[in-house]
Coordinates of C-alpha atoms in Angstrom, one line a residue:
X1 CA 161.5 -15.8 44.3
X2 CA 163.7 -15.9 47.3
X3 CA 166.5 -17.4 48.7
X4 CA 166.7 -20.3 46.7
X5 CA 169.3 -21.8 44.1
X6 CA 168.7 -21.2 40.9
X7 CA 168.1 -24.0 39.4
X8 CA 165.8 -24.8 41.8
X9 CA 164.1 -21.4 40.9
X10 CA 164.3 -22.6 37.3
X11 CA 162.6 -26.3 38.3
X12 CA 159.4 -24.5 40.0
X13 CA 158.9 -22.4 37.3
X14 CA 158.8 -25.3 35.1
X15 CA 156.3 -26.5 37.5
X16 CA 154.2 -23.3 37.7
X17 CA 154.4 -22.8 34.0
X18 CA 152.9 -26.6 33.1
X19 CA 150.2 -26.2 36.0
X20 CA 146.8 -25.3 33.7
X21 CA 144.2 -23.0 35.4
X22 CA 140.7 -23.8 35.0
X23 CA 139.9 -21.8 32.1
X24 CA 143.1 -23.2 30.4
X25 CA 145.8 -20.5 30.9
X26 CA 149.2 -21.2 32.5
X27 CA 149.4 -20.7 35.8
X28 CA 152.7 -19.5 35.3
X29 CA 151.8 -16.5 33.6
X30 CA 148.3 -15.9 34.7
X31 CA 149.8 -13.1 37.4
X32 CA 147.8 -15.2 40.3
X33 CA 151.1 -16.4 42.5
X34 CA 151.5 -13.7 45.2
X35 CA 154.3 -14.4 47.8
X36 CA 156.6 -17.4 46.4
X37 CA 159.1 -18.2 48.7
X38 CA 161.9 -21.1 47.8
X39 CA 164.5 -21.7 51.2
X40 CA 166.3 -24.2 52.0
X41 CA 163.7 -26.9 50.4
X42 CA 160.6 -25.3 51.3
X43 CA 158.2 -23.6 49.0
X44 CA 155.4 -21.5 49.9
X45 CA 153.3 -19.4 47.4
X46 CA 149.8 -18.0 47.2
X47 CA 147.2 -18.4 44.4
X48 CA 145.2 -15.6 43.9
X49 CA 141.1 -16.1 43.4
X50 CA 137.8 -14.8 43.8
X51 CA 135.5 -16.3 47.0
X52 CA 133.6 -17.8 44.0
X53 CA 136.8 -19.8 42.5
X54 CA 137.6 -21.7 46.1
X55 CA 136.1 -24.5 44.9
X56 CA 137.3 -25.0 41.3
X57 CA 140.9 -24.2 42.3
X58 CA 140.8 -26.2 45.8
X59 CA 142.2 -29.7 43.2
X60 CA 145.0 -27.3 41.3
X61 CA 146.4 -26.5 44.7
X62 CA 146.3 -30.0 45.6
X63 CA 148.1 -30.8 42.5
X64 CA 150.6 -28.0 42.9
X65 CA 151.4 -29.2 46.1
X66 CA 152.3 -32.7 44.9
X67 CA 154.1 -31.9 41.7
X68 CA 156.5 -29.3 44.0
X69 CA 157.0 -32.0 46.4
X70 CA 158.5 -34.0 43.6
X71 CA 161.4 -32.2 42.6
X72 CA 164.5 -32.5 43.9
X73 CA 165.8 -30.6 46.4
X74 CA 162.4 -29.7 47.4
X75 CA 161.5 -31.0 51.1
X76 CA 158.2 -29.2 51.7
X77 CA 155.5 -27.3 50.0
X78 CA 153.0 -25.3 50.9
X79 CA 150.3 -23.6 48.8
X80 CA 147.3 -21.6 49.8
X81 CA 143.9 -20.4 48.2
X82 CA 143.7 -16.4 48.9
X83 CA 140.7 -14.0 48.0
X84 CA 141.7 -10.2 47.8
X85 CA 138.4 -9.2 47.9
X86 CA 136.3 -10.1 50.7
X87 CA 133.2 -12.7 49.9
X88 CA 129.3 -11.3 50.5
X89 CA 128.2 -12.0 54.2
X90 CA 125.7 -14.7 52.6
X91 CA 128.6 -17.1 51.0
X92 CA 130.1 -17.0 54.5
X93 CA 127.3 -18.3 55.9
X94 CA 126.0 -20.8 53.7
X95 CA 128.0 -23.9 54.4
X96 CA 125.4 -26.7 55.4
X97 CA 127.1 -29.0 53.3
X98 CA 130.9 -28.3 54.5
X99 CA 132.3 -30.9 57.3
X100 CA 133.9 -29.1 60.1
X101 CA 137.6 -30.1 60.3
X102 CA 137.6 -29.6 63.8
X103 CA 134.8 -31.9 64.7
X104 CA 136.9 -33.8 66.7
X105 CA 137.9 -31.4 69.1
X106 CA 135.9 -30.8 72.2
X107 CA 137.2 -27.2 72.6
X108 CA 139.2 -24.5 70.9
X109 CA 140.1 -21.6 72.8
X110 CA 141.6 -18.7 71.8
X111 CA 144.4 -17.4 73.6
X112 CA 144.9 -13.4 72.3
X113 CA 146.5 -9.9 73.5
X114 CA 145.9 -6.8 72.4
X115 CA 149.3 -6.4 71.7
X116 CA 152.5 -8.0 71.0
X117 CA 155.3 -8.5 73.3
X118 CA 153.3 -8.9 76.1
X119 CA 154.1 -13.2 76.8
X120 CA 151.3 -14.5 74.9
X121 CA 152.6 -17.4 73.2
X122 CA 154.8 -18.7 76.3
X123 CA 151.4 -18.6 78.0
X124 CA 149.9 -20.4 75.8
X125 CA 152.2 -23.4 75.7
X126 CA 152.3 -23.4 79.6
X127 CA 148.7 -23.5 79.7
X128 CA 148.6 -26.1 77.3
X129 CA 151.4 -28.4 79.3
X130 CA 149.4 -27.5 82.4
X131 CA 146.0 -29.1 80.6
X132 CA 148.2 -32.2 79.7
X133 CA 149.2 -32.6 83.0
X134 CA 145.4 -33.2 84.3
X135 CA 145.1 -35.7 81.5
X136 CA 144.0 -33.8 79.1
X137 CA 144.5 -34.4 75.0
X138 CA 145.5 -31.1 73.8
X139 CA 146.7 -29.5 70.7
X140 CA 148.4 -25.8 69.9
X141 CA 147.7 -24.1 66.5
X142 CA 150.5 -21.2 65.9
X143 CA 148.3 -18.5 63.8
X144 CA 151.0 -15.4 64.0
X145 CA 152.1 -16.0 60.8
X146 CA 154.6 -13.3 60.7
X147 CA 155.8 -14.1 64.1
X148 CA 155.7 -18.1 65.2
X149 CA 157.6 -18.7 68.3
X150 CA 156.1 -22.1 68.9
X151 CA 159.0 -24.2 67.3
X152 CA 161.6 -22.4 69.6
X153 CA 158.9 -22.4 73.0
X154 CA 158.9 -26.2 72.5
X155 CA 162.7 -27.2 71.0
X156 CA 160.3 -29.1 67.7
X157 CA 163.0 -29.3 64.6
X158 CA 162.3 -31.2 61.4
X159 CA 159.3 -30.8 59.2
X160 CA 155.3 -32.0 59.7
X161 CA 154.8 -35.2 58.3
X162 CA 152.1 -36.0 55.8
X163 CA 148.8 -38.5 57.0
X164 CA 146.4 -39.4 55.3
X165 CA 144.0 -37.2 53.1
X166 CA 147.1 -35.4 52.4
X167 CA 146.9 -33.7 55.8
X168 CA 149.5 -32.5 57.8
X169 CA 150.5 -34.5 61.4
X170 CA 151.0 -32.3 64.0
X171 CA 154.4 -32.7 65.6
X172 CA 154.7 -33.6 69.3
X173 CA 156.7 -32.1 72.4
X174 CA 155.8 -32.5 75.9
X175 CA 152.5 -34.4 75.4
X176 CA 151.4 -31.7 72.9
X177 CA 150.4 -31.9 69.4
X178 CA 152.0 -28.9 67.4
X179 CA 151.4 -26.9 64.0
X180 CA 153.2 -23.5 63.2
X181 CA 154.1 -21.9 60.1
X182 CA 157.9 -21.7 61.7
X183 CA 157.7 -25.8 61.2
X184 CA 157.0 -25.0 57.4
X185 CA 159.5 -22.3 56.3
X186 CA 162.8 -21.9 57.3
X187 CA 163.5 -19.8 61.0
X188 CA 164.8 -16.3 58.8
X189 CA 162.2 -16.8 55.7
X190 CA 160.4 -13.6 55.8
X191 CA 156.6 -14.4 55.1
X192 CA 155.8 -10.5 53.3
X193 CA 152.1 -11.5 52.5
X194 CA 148.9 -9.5 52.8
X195 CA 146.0 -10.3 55.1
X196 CA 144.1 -11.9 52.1
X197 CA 147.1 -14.5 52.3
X198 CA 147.5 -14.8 55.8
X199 CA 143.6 -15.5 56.4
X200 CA 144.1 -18.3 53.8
X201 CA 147.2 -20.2 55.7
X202 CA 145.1 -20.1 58.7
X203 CA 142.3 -21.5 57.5
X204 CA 144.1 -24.2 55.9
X205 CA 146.6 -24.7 59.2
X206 CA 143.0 -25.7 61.1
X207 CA 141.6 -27.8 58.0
X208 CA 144.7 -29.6 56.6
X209 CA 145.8 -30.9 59.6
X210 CA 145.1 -34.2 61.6
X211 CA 144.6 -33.2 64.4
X212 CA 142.6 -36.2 65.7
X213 CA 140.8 -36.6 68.5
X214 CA 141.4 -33.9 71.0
X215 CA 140.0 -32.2 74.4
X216 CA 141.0 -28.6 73.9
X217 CA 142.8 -26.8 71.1
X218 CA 144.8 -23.8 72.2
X219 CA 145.4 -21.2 69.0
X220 CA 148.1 -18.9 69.7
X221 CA 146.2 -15.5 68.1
X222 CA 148.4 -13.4 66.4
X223 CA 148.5 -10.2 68.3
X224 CA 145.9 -7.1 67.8
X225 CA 142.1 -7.3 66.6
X226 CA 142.2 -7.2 62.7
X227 CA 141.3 -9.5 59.5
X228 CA 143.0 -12.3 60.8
X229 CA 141.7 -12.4 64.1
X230 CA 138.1 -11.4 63.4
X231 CA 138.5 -14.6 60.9
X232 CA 139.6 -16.6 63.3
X233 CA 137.2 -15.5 65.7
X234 CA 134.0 -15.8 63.2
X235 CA 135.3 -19.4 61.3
X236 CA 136.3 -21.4 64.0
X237 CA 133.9 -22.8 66.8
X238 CA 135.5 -21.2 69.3
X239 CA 134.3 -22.5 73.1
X240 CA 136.0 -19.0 74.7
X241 CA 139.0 -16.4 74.8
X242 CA 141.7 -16.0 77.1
X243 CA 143.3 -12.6 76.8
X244 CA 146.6 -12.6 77.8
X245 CA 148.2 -8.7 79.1
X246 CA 150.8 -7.2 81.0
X247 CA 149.8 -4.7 84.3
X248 CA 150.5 -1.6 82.6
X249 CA 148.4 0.8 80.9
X250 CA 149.5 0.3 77.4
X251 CA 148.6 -3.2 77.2
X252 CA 145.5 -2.8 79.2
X253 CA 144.1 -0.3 76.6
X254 CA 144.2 -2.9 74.0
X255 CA 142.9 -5.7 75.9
X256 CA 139.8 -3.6 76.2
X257 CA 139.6 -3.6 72.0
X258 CA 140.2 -7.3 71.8
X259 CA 137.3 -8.1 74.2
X260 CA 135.2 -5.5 72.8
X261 CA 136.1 -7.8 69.7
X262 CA 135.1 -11.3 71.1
X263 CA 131.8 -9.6 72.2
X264 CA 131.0 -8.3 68.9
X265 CA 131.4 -11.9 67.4
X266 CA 129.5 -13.7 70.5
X267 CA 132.4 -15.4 71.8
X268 CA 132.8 -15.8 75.2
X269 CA 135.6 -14.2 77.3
X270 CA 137.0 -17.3 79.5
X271 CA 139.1 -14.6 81.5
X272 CA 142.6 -12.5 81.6
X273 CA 145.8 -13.4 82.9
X274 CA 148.3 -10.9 84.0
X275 CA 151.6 -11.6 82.9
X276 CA 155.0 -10.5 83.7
X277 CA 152.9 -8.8 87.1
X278 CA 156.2 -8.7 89.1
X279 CA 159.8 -9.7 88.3
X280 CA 161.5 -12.0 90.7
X281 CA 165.0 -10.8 91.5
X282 CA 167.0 -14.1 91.2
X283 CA 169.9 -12.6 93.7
X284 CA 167.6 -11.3 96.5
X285 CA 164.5 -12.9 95.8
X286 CA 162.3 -9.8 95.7
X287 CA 159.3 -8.3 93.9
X288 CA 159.8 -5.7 91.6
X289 CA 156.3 -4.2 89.5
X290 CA 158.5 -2.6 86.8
X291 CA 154.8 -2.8 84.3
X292 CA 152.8 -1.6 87.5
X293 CA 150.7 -3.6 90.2
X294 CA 148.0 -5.0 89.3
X295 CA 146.1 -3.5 86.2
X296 CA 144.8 -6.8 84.6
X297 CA 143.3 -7.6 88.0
X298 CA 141.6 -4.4 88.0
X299 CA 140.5 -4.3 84.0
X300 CA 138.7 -7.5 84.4
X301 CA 136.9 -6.3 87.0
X302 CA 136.1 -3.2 85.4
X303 CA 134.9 -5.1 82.2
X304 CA 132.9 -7.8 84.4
X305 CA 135.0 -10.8 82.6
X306 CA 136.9 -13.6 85.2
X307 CA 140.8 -13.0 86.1
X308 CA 142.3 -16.2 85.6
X309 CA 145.4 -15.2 87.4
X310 CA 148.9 -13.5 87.7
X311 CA 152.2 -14.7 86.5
X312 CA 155.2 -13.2 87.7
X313 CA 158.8 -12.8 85.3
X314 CA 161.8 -15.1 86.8
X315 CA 165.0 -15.8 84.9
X316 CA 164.1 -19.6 85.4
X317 CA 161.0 -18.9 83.4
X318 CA 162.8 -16.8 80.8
X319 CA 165.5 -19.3 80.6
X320 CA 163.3 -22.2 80.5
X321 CA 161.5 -20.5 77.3
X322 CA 164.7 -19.7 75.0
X323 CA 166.2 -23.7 75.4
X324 CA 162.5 -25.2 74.0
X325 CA 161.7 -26.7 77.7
X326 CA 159.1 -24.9 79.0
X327 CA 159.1 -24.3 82.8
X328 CA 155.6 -26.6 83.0
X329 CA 157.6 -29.1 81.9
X330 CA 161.1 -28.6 83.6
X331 CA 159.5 -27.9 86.9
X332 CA 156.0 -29.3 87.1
X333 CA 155.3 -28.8 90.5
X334 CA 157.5 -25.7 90.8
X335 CA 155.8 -21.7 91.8
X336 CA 155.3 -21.0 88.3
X337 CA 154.0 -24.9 87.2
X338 CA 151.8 -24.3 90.5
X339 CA 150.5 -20.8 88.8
X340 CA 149.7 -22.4 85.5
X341 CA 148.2 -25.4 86.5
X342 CA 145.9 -23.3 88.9
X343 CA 145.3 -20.7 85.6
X344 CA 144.5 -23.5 83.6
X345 CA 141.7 -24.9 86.2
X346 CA 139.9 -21.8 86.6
X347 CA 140.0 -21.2 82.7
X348 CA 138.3 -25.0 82.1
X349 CA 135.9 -24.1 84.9
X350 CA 134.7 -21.6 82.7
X351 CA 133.7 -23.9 80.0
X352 CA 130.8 -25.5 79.2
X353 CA 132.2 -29.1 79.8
X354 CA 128.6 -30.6 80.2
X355 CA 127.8 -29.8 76.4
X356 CA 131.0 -30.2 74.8
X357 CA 131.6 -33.8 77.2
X358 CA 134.6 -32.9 78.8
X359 CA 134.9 -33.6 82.6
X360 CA 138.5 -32.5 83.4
X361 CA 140.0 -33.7 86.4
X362 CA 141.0 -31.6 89.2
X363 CA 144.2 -30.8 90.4

């Protein structure tokens, strides 16, 4: 355990020691609890299993859950259900019966990179402002676990309330309805779990949340084309990808794996945006390529997929990140709100709006 006071420590153990598994052994000492984390308040922990024990231990987590939440000191918990071995293709498939928690929304797109560092999540949230603007119901799912920025791209403080069913509520900023695992620990909690773990949070981020009725669902992809993303990718109805990378080679050699990836899993690639294609000297006002002109354009047309558009780097859009207002909402109708809003209409465009119902407004 980390981080935590000690007799804190001592009043989770308690709790993990009393919790019974199915078969009647403590879960205490059962040597299933992977990643237990205990700061300021907030507990997270995994739970160990086979694919075949989802269902019998889907109630102890519940419990868990609860019985945590109880204790004092103790403002949130969070426990997930993690397999370290990975279930036969047939289990994965055979789900006829199972109700898909994201019924409600019309469309979830994936917004991924290759790599990291390359402006995916600020994208992301400005796309997602700029679909708000055209009167649009949207939600953003924060799946880099290791790495959520979302709390800080939209100034969100506090802890997810709980609705009913147990689920999570999304919290709001600008219009937008927000999940992140940075809303559940604390900013410098460490999250050192395995993909086995990291698949599970996910899964139960898009489940165990209310999300309601929504028009699109951004999820923020955590960066590069492994476990976690193939999950993501395979699980989730996804309506399209949006693969977000910067001119220069480096990045453009991993966008080429991550749509190789969405290919594989038949998910179709909405487009590319280039970002960071110029920075904007704030003194003189000129264009500087410092990642090289226009690779992304190129790429996409190389790989026959739509480029969405470019997105220079300013200090106003820079600065606009780091206080939690993001430059689609601190200047709308702005160059860069202009840029997104335009990115954002060509990526819907792409969609198949007559299928899914939605009939978004031009701007």
């Amino acid at each position: 355990m980390s981080q935590g006071n000690r007799d804190l420590d001592d009043d989770i153990s308690g709790v993990l020691g009393a919790m019974l598994l199915p078969d009647g052994q403590p879960l205490g000492t059962s040597g299933r609890i992977a990643g237990l984390n205990q700061s300021g308040g907030r507990v997270s922990l995994s739970i160990q299993i086979t694919p075949e024990e989802a269902g019998a231990f889907a109630p102890l987590r519940d419990t868990l859950e609860a019985r945590l939440r109880t204790l004092a000191g103790v403002t949130s918990a969070f426990v997930v259900l993690t397999a370290e071995r990975a279930a036969p293709p047939k289990l994965v498939v055979q789900t006829p019966a199972k109700i898909d928690p994201l019924d409600s929304v019309r469309h979830v797109i994936a917004v991924a990179s290759g790599k990291g560092g390359v402006g995916k999540s600020t994208t992301t949230v400005n796309l997602g402002l700029a679909l708000v603007a055209m009167g649009l119901r949207v939600g953003i799912l924060d799946a880099d676990i290791y790495g959520p920025s979302l709390p800080t791209l939209l100034g969100l403080h506090g802890k997810p309330g709980m609705g009913e069913g147990r689920k999570l509520r999304p919290m709001r900023a600008y219009g937008l309805q927000a999940m992140s695992m940075g809303l559940l620990v604390e900013p410098e909690t460490a999250m050192v779990w395995r993909g086995p773990m990291v698949m599970s949070a996910i899964t139960q981020m898009m489940a165990d949340v209310e999300w309601g009725a929504l028009d699109v669902l951004l999820v923020d992809m955590p960066p590069g084309t492994g476990d976690a993303q193939l999950a993501l990718a395979q699980g989730t109805r996804l309506a399209g990808a949006v693969i977000v990378s910067t001119p220069q080679d480096l990045s453009l050699i991993d966008v080429r794996r991550g749509i190789a990836m969405f290919r594989k899993v038949n998910v179709p690639i909405l487009g590319v945006i280039e970002n960071m294609s110029q920075f904007i000297c704030p003194d003189c006002g000129s264009s500087h390529a410092i990642f090289g002109d226009g690779g992304a354009r190129t790429e996409a047309a190389r790989l026959a997929v739509p480029f969405l558009g470019a997105v220079p780097l300013t200090m106003a859009l820079r600065a606009a990140s780091d206080a939690g207002q993001p430059i689609v909402a601190r200047d709308p109708d702005g160059p860069l709100g202009r840029i997104y809003k335009d990115i954002a209409q060509t990526m819907l465009d792409g969609l198949d709006d007559e299928k899914a119902g939605l009939a978004p407004r031009k701007i």
